[in-house]
XYZ file of C-alpha atoms in Angstrom:
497
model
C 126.501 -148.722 151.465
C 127.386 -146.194 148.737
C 129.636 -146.080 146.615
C 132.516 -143.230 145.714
C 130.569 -142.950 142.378
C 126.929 -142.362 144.398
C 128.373 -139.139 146.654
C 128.906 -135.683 145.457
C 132.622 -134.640 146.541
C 130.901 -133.301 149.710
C 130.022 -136.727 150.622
C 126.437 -136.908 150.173
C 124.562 -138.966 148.558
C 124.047 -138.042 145.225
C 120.179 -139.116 145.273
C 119.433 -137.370 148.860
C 121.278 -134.281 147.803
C 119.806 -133.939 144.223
C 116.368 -134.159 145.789
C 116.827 -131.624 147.935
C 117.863 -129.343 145.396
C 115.227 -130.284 143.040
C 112.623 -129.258 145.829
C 114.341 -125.606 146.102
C 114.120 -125.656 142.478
C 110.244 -125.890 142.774
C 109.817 -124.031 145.556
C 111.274 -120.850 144.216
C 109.017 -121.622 140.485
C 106.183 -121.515 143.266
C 107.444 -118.409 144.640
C 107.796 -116.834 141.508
C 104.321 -117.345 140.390
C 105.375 -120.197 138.254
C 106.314 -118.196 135.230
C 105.789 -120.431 131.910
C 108.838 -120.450 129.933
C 110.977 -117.966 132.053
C 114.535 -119.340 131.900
C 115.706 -120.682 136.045
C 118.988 -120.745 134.485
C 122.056 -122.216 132.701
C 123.294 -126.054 134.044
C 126.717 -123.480 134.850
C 124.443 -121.129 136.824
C 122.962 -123.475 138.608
C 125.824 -125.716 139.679
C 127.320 -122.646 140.561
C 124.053 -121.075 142.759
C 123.629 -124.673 144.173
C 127.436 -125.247 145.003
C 126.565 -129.025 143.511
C 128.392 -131.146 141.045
C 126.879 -131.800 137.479
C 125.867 -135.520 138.933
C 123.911 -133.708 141.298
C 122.709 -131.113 139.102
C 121.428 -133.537 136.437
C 119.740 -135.846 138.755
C 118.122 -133.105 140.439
C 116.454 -131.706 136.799
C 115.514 -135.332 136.168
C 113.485 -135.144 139.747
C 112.320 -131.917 138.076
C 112.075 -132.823 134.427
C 109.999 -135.525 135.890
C 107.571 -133.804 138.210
C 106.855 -131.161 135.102
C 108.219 -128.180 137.032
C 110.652 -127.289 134.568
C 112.614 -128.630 131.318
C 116.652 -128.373 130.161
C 117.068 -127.046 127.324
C 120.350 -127.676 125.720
C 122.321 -125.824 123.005
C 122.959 -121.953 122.725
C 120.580 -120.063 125.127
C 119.970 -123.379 126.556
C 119.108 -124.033 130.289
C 116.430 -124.736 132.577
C 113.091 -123.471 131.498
C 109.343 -123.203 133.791
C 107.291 -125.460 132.250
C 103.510 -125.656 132.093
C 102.577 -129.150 133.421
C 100.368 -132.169 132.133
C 98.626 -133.893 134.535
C 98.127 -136.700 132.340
C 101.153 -139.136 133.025
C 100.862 -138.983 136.914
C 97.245 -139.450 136.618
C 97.151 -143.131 134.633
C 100.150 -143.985 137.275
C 97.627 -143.334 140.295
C 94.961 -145.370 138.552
C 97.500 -148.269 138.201
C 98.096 -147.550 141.461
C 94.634 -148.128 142.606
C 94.427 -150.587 140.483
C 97.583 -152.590 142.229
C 96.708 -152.118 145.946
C 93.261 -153.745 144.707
C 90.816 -150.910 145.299
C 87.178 -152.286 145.000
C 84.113 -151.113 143.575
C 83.062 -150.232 147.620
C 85.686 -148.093 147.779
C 85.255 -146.088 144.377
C 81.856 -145.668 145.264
C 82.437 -144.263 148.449
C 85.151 -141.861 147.359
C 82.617 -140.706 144.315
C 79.432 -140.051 146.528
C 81.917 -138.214 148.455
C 82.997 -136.048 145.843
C 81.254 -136.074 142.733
C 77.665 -134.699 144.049
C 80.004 -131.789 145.893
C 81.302 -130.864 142.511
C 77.483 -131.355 140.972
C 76.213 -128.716 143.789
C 78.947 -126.553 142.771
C 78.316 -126.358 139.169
C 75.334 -125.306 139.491
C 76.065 -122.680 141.587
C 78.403 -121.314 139.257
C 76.724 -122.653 135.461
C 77.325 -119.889 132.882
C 76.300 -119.819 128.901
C 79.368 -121.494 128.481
C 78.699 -124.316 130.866
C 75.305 -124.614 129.310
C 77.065 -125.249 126.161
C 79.526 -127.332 127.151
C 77.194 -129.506 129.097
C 74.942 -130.429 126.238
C 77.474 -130.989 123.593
C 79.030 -133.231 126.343
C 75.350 -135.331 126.120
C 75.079 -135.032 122.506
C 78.619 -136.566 121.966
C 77.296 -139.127 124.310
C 75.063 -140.262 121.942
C 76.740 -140.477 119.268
C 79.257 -142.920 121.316
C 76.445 -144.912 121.944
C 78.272 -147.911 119.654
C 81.459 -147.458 121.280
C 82.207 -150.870 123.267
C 81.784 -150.644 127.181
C 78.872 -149.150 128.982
C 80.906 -146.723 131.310
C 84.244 -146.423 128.778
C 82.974 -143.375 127.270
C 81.605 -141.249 130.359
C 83.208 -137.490 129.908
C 80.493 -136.093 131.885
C 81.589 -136.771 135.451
C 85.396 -134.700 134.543
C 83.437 -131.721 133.173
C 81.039 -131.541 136.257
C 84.744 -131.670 138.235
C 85.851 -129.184 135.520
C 82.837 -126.705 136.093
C 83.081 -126.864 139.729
C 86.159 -124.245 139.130
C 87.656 -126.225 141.842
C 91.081 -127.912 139.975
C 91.099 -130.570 143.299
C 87.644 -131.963 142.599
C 88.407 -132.011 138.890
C 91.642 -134.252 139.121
C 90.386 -136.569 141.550
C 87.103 -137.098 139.462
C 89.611 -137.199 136.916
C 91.114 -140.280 138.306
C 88.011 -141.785 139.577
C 86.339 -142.023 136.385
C 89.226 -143.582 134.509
C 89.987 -145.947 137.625
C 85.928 -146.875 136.761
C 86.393 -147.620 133.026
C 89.101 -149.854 133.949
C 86.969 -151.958 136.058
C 83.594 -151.772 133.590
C 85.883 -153.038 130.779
C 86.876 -156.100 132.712
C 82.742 -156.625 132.524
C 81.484 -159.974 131.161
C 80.061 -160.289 127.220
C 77.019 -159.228 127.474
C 73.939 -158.987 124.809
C 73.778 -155.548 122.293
C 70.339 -155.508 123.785
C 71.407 -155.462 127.302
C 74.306 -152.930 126.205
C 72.033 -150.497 124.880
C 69.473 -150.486 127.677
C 72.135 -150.195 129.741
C 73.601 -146.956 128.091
C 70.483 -145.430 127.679
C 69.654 -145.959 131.032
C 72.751 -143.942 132.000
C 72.153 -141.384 129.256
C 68.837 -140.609 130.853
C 70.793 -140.461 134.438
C 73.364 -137.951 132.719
C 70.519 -135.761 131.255
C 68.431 -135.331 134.790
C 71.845 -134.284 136.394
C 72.548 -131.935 133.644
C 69.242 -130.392 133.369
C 69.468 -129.798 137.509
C 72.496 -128.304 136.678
C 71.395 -125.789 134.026
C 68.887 -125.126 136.086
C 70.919 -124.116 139.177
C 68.985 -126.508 141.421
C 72.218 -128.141 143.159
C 70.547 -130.076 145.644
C 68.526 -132.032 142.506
C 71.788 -132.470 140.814
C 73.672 -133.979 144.213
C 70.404 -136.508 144.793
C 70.489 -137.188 141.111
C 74.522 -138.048 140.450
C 74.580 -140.145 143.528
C 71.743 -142.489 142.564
C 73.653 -142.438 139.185
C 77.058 -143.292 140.772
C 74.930 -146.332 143.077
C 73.083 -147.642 140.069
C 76.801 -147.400 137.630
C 78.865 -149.529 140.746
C 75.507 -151.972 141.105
C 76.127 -152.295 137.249
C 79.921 -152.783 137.351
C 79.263 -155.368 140.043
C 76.900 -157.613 138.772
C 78.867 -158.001 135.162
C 82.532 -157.979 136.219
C 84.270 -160.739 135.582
C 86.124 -161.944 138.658
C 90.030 -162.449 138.285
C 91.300 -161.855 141.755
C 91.748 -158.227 143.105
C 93.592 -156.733 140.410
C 92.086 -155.691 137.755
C 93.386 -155.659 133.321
C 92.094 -152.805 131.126
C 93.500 -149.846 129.041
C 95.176 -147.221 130.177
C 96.272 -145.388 126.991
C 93.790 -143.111 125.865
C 93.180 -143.610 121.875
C 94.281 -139.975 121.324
C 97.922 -139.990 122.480
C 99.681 -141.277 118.917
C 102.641 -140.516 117.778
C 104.529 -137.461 118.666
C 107.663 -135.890 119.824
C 109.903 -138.211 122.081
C 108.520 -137.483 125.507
C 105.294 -137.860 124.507
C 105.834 -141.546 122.365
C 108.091 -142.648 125.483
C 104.789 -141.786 127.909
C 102.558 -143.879 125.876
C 105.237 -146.504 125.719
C 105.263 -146.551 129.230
C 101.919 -146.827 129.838
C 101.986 -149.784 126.821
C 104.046 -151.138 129.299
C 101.826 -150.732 132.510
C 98.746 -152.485 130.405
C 100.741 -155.121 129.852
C 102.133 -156.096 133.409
C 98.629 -155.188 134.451
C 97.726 -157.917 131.896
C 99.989 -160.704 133.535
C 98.364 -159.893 136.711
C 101.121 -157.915 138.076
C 103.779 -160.632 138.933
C 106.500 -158.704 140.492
C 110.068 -159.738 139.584
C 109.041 -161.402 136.248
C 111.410 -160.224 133.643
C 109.506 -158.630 130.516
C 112.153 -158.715 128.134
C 115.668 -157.965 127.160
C 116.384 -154.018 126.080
C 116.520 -155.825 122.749
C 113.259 -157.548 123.034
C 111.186 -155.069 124.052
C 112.660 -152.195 121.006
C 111.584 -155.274 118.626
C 107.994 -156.032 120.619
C 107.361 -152.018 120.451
C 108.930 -150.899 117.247
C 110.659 -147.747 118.908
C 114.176 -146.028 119.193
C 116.498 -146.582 121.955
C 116.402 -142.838 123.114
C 112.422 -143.533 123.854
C 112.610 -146.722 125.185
C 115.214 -145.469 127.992
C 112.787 -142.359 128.429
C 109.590 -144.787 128.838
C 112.084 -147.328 131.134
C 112.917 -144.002 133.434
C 109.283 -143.221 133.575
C 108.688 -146.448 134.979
C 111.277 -146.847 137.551
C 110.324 -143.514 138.760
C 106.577 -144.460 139.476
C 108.269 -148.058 140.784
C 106.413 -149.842 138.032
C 109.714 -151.634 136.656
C 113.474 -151.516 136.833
C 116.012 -152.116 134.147
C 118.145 -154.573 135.355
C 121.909 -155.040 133.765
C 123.732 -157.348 132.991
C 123.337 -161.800 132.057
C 119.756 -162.725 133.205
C 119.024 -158.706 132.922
C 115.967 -157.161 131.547
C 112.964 -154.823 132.454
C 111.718 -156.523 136.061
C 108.397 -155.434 137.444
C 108.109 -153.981 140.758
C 105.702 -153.399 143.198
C 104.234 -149.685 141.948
C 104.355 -146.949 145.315
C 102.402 -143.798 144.452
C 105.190 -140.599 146.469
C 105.821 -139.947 142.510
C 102.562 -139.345 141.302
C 101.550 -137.169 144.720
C 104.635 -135.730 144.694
C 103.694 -134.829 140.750
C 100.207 -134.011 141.471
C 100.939 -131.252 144.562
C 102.716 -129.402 141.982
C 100.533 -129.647 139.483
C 97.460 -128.667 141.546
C 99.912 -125.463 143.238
C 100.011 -124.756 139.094
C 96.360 -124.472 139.003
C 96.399 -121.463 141.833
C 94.098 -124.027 143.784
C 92.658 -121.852 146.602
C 92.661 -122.439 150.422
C 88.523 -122.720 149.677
C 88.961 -125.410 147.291
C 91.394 -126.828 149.403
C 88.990 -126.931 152.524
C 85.996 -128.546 150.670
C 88.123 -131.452 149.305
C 89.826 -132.232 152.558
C 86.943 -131.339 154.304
C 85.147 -134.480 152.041
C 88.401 -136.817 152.298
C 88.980 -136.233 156.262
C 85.383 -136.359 157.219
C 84.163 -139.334 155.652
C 87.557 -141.223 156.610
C 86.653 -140.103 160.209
C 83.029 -141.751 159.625
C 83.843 -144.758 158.206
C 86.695 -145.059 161.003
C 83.775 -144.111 163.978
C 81.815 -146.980 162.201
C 83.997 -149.755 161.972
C 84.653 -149.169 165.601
C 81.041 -149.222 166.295
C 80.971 -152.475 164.433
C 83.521 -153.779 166.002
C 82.046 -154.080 169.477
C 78.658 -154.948 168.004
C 80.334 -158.435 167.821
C 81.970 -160.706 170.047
C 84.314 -162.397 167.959
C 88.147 -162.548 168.289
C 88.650 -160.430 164.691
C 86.938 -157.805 165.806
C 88.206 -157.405 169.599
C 91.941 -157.306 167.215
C 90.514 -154.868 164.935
C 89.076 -152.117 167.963
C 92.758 -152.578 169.457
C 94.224 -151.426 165.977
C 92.163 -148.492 165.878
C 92.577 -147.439 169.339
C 96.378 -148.585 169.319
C 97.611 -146.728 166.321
C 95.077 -143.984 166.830
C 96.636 -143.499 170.245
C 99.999 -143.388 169.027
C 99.937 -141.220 166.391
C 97.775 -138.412 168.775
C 101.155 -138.716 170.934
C 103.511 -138.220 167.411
C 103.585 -134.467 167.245
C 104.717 -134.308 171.253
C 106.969 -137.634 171.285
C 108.142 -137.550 167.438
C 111.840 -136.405 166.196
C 112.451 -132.717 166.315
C 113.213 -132.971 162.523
C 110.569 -134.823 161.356
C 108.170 -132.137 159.685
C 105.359 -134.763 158.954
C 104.825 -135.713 162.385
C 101.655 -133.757 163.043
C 99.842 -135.413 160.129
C 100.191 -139.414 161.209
C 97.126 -138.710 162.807
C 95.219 -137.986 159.448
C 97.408 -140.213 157.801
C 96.332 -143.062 160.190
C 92.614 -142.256 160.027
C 92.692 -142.469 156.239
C 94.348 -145.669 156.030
C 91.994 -147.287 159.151
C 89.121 -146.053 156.615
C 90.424 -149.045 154.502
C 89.311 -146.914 150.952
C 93.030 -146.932 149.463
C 91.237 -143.813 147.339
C 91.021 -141.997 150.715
C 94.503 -142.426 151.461
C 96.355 -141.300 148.558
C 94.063 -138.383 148.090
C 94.864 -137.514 151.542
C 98.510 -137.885 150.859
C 98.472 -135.523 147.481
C 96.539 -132.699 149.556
C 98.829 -132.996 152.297
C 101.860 -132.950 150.169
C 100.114 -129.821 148.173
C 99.891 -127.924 151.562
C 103.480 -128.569 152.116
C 104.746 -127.692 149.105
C 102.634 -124.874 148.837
C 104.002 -123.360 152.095
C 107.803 -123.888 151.256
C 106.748 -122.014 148.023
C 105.735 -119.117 149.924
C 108.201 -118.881 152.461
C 105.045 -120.021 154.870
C 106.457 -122.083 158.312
C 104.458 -124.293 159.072
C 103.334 -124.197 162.730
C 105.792 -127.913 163.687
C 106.802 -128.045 167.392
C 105.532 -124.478 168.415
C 102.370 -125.359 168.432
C 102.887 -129.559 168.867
C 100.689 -129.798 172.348
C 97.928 -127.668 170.693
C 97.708 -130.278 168.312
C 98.403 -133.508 170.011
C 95.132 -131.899 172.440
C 92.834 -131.452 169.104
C 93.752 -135.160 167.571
C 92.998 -136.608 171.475
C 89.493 -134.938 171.139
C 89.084 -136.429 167.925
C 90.192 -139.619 168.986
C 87.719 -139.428 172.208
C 84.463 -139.249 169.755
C 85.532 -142.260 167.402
C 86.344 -144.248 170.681
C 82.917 -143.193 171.807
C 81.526 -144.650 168.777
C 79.951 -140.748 168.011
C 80.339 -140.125 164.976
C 78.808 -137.165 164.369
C 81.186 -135.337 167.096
C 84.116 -136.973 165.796
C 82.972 -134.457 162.485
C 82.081 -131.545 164.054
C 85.661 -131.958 165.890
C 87.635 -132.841 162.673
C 86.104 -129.810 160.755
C 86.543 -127.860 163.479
C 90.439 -128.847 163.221
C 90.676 -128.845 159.534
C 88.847 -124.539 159.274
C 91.916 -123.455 161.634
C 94.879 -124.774 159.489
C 93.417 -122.885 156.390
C 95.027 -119.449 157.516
C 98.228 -120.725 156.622
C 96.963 -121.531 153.413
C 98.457 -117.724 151.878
């Protein structure tokens, strides 16, 4: 129940109201173009525009300080100021993410072949001098990392193929792939120099023929060529690992964020912290230390330990608990932050509704395949587990087709449980929270815009579509159940604007 001290004088919870007023905040730096440094206005102004107390206020430019919309500014010609947002914090809390829910190398290779060879294609399509440039200086640093330890730690190529795509969705989600990769090739066994060097030259070869199909504007040679690449990397990663349950230990702070101004130290504080639960194989509820203990164990200020602590309980990686027995207690991580973080970042980019189609086009249609398949599968076999698993699928399948029809009136998700559903039945967590980042980008992007989205007008239209869907997995067609799904996915675009 809360507390007198948890509601604004209106009687609203602080934490329900200050979100709220955090997402008009962002909606109207999306409506304005996001404007870089253009002041949104004094913490007076804005209490007085949002009718809100300066609790409310302040925990709403936290929720905004914290997504990278915007940063206070205090002093003289102080206030709230459009930022221009890093990417990089949200992204190593998505790989620990992964990381947590135990995403295996299966799954990474699926969501790769289902992305990476699209970006390939795309590049070369689009190569210019530039690219050319960039591409070999990308292979020639790749030699000279040859003696860096790990065989896939130092892999830069897969981001710029995402980066020369021009498509800023590909690009992040490689982004994370390839780090969530690293993280499970350094968990790899010891093995020989002689090995390691065969092995890297192997995949510096693998590197070169994609490039060179690139340069060469042959995209169909570059797709074949990255997705043997990708096979022969996860064959790699899965004969060496070392096997320590599902959860993986590696490092997630990159060896160029040093020292630096106070946000920036508390981030790689914070992720100092994630390696380390990561370390301890994630034991949620174990207490890491007094305040006291952990400014001694990292040599920092106060100020950026509280900074690194609020990063953490925002991404649900640990809480600061007060009081005898206190300390920083790990949690079970939930990624809402880091989509929530990511939507606005990729609305930032001026993502288009074309780059927006070919990603969810990738996500959505293999989720539908794999889906179609494991039906299939399921009545391949007469065994008890899989009579239980067809009943999921059709069960929550079923349900979810009847959510935009039988759902609450106010509930402005309700029409994408279906998707949501599919993505999860896929079993790839990748899948699911890229899903949930370019769903949340479509929302956002239409509040922005002052864009309704179509909700209960055009609920029977939909619930119709998802049935039809629904029919070809049940049917164990596959292909149909693709052709239906893109079919579905083409006519939401328009209200991409």
């Amino acid at each position: 129940m809360a507390t007198a001290a948890d509601l604004d004088p209106a009687g609203t919870p602080v934490g329900t109201l200050a979100a709220q007023i955090a997402q008009r905040i962002e909606a109207d730096v999306i409506r304005r173009g996001w404007p870089v440094g253009a002041s949104l206005g004094s913490e007076v102004d804005l209490r007085e525009h949002f009718g809100v107390s300066r609790a409310v206020l302040r925990e709403a430019v936290r929720l905004v300080e914290h997504h990278q919309v915007a940063k206070m500014r205090r002093g003289p010609n102080g206030g709230l100021f459009v930022a221009a947002p890093d990417a990089g914090p949200a992204t190593r809390a998505m790989v620990i993410y992964l990381e947590y829910v135990g995403t295996s190398v299966a799954d990474l290779l699926h969501a790769r072949l289902l992305l990476e060879p699209i970006a390939a294609g795309l590049a070369a399509d689009r190569i210019t001098e530039d690219g050319i440039d960039t591409l070999r200086a990308t292979l020639v640093e790749e030699i000279a990392h040859q003696d860096a330890p790990g065989v896939h730690s130092q892999d830069p190529l897969h981001p710029v193929l995402g980066q020369l795509s021009g498509n800023p969705v590909l690009h992040l989600f490689i982004d994370v792939l390839t780090r969530l990769t690293a993280r499970y090739a350094n968990t790899s066994r010891r093995i020989s120099k002689a090995e390691m060097r065969t092995a890297k030259d192997v995949s510096h070869e693998a590197h070169r023929a994609v490039v060179d199909a690139v340069i060469a504007g042959d995209g169909a040679r570059a797709q074949t060529a990255l997705a043997a690449h990708l096979e022969s990397v996860a064959a790699w990663i899965e004969k060496h690992r070392v096997r320590r349950g599902p959860r993986i230990a590696g490092n997630v702070v990159e060896p160029e964020l040093a020292e630096g101004p106070r946000a920036k130290l508390a981030e790689v504080v914070a992720a100092r912290i994630h390696d380390d639960i990561a370390a301890r194989g994630w034991q949620v509820g174990m207490v890491l230390g007094s305040e006291a203990d952990l400014l001694a164990r990292y040599g920092i200020s106060r100020a950026v330990l509280r900074e690194a602590v609020r990063l953490l309980e925002y991404h649900s990686v640990a809480r600061m608990r007060r009081g005898p027995g206190g300390g920083l207690v790990v949690a079970a991580p939930e990624p809402q932050a880091s989509v929530d973080t990511m939507a606005l970042f990729l609305e930032y980019q001026k993502v288009t509704a074309d780059d927006l189609r070919i990603v969810r086009n990738a996500v959505e249609l293999g989720a539908v395949a794999r889906v179609t398949a494991r039906y299939g599968e399921s009545a391949d076999t007469d065994t008890g587990d899989r009579d239980n698993d067809r009943a999921e699928i059709a069960d929550r399948l079923a349900k979810a087709v009847r959510r935009p029809t039988e759902g609450p009136a106010e509930d402005p998700r309700k029409a994408d449980l279906f998707h949501t559903e599919l993505a999860d039945l896929a079993h790839n967590p990748v899948l699911s929270l890229f899903l949930a980042i370019i769903t949340e980008l479509f929302r956002r992007h239409a509040a922005g815009h002052d864009q309704p989205l179509p909700g209960d007008t055009a609920a029977e239209e939909v619930q119709h579509v998802h049935q039809r869907i629904l029919d070809a997995v049940l049917e164990g067609d596959a292909g149909l159940a693709r052709h239906r799904m893109r079919r579905h996915l083409d006519a939401l675009i328009p209200w991409w604007h």
